[in-house]
Amino acid sequence: MPAGLRLGDPGPMELADAARAWHTDGFVILPGFLPARELTPAVRELDLLFPSADGFHDGTDPRRERFVGDEFAGIDTFPFASTELSLLAVNHRVLALAEALLGVDDIHIYGAEAWAKYTGACNYDQDLHRDYLNHTILVPSTTPGCRQVEMFVFLHDVPEALGPPHLLSRQHTASLPAMPNWYDNSGSPRLYAAEVSGAGPAGTVIAFEPGTFHRGTQLTAPRGARYSMQLCFRPANLQWGQRVGWAASGFTTEWGEFVGRATARQLQAFGFPPPGHPYWTPETLAGVALRYPKLDLTPWRGSSPVRR
């Protein structure tokens, strides 16, 4: 199977192919995986988070200076100012893909970031590296049930001139030890010669393991801007894979707005017990109803255990 298998809008059979590529290469590229109709509501609200390309390059957006000089300054963390973008992070297609790759039905999202980059703002070119140092307190594993998956989601078209990530198949790195974590071009030209570009249209999802070598690349398009999300998933019982604790944001307005519109499946990805779980009692249902008055508790009320 070719490194970084590319698939369009996959169904169940194609998800199985994506999983095989992900297991073989450590990544899979899915161009246009999220259709425009599911992207559009979030893209319309990007201005709640970031300057437009014109606003940045013309200097008319007062938020411009935040993005200058630091490649990571363009990151906003979940929950986002845009509820539509927060909902997109746990889109049903994204959850189905994470389940298929991890091979489990009960998954948790352990990181979600929106990221804006602008041509000339800073140097976005990176050395090949692995992300695992801040995704797990251990090292990556290929054991079933012990894997984690990251995803880049393109909110706009990302051609080569807008700095797509480049990735390296496990076929070229399987013999490399857990450390060092970075390899520069001057010392490892054979690795850079084998990397694959993740360039793709809006809605493209690139799924990769925290142990997969990859790197960010420079934006060169005149007046360019790149908007994307980075999402991280793990099996629910994989306690050593972590990045953020969602309760730290549980008091924010943005979190409340997201919870009020999310489905039971989406909330389960953040740690809500599923319908039918012993947690759901008349007492907890009443409390959750007070905390989240916009949340429709019907899925949980209809299947809550009866207290005796």
PDB file of N, CA and C in Angstrom, residues 2 13 20 26 37 39 45 53 89 109 137 145 164-166 178 195-196 227 236 251 254 267:
ATOM      1  N   PRO A   2       0.616   2.254  -0.839  1.00  0.00           N
ATOM      2  CA  PRO A   2       1.493   3.414  -0.927  1.00  0.00           C
ATOM      3  C   PRO A   2       1.491   4.230   0.354  1.00  0.00           C
ATOM      4  N   MET A  13     -15.948   0.715   4.190  1.00  0.00           N
ATOM      5  CA  MET A  13     -14.890  -0.064   3.561  1.00  0.00           C
ATOM      6  C   MET A  13     -13.624   0.770   3.397  1.00  0.00           C
ATOM      7  N   ARG A  20      -5.655   0.594   7.585  1.00  0.00           N
ATOM      8  CA  ARG A  20      -4.503  -0.224   7.189  1.00  0.00           C
ATOM      9  C   ARG A  20      -3.315   0.659   6.807  1.00  0.00           C
ATOM     10  N   GLY A  26       1.962   4.967   9.580  1.00  0.00           N
ATOM     11  CA  GLY A  26       1.915   5.918  10.687  1.00  0.00           C
ATOM     12  C   GLY A  26       1.129   7.162  10.365  1.00  0.00           C
ATOM     13  N   ARG A  37     -20.376  21.443   3.023  1.00  0.00           N
ATOM     14  CA  ARG A  37     -21.573  21.796   3.792  1.00  0.00           C
ATOM     15  C   ARG A  37     -21.348  21.653   5.289  1.00  0.00           C
ATOM     16  N   LEU A  39     -18.197  22.043   6.674  1.00  0.00           N
ATOM     17  CA  LEU A  39     -17.146  23.000   7.008  1.00  0.00           C
ATOM     18  C   LEU A  39     -17.665  24.431   7.090  1.00  0.00           C
ATOM     19  N   GLU A  45     -17.268  31.578  10.804  1.00  0.00           N
ATOM     20  CA  GLU A  45     -17.022  32.191  12.113  1.00  0.00           C
ATOM     21  C   GLU A  45     -15.540  32.293  12.457  1.00  0.00           C
ATOM     22  N   ALA A  53      -6.876  37.138   5.915  1.00  0.00           N
ATOM     23  CA  ALA A  53      -5.604  37.378   5.241  1.00  0.00           C
ATOM     24  C   ALA A  53      -5.409  38.876   4.987  1.00  0.00           C
ATOM     25  N   ALA A  89     -14.903  20.051  15.684  1.00  0.00           N
ATOM     26  CA  ALA A  89     -13.808  19.253  16.247  1.00  0.00           C
ATOM     27  C   ALA A  89     -14.244  17.831  16.566  1.00  0.00           C
ATOM     28  N   ILE A 109     -11.340  12.638  23.219  1.00  0.00           N
ATOM     29  CA  ILE A 109     -10.530  13.680  22.614  1.00  0.00           C
ATOM     30  C   ILE A 109      -9.695  14.305  23.725  1.00  0.00           C
ATOM     31  N   ILE A 137       3.026  10.504  28.779  1.00  0.00           N
ATOM     32  CA  ILE A 137       4.102  10.497  29.769  1.00  0.00           C
ATOM     33  C   ILE A 137       5.021   9.302  29.546  1.00  0.00           C
ATOM     34  N   GLY A 145      -5.014  -1.021  21.101  1.00  0.00           N
ATOM     35  CA  GLY A 145      -5.601  -0.457  22.307  1.00  0.00           C
ATOM     36  C   GLY A 145      -4.700   0.515  23.029  1.00  0.00           C
ATOM     37  N   PRO A 164       1.756  23.144   4.021  1.00  0.00           N
ATOM     38  CA  PRO A 164       1.168  21.910   4.564  1.00  0.00           C
ATOM     39  C   PRO A 164       2.211  21.137   5.362  1.00  0.00           C
ATOM     40  N   PRO A 165       1.788  20.302   6.290  1.00  0.00           N
ATOM     41  CA  PRO A 165       2.755  19.446   6.968  1.00  0.00           C
ATOM     42  C   PRO A 165       3.340  18.427   6.002  1.00  0.00           C
ATOM     43  N   HIS A 166       4.564  18.039   6.234  1.00  0.00           N
ATOM     44  CA  HIS A 166       5.206  16.936   5.530  1.00  0.00           C
ATOM     45  C   HIS A 166       5.379  15.793   6.517  1.00  0.00           C
ATOM     46  N   ALA A 178      13.707   5.721  20.312  1.00  0.00           N
ATOM     47  CA  ALA A 178      12.742   6.684  20.850  1.00  0.00           C
ATOM     48  C   ALA A 178      13.345   8.080  20.999  1.00  0.00           C
ATOM     49  N   GLU A 195      10.116  12.300   2.596  1.00  0.00           N
ATOM     50  CA  GLU A 195       8.893  12.839   3.193  1.00  0.00           C
ATOM     51  C   GLU A 195       7.807  13.046   2.133  1.00  0.00           C
ATOM     52  N   VAL A 196       6.551  13.032   2.603  1.00  0.00           N
ATOM     53  CA  VAL A 196       5.374  13.169   1.748  1.00  0.00           C
ATOM     54  C   VAL A 196       4.639  14.447   2.134  1.00  0.00           C
ATOM     55  N   TYR A 227      -5.601  28.255   7.706  1.00  0.00           N
ATOM     56  CA  TYR A 227      -6.425  27.998   8.886  1.00  0.00           C
ATOM     57  C   TYR A 227      -6.675  26.491   8.989  1.00  0.00           C
ATOM     58  N   ALA A 236     -10.544   5.532  25.522  1.00  0.00           N
ATOM     59  CA  ALA A 236     -10.976   6.151  26.772  1.00  0.00           C
ATOM     60  C   ALA A 236     -10.184   5.662  27.975  1.00  0.00           C
ATOM     61  N   PHE A 251     -15.994  26.105  33.199  1.00  0.00           N
ATOM     62  CA  PHE A 251     -16.761  27.245  33.711  1.00  0.00           C
ATOM     63  C   PHE A 251     -16.951  28.333  32.665  1.00  0.00           C
ATOM     64  N   GLU A 254     -17.904  29.688  26.530  1.00  0.00           N
ATOM     65  CA  GLU A 254     -17.714  28.927  25.300  1.00  0.00           C
ATOM     66  C   GLU A 254     -17.999  27.443  25.523  1.00  0.00           C
ATOM     67  N   LEU A 267     -20.352  14.535  23.306  1.00  0.00           N
ATOM     68  CA  LEU A 267     -20.000  14.779  24.702  1.00  0.00           C
ATOM     69  C   LEU A 267     -19.290  13.586  25.325  1.00  0.00           C
TER      70      LEU A 267
END
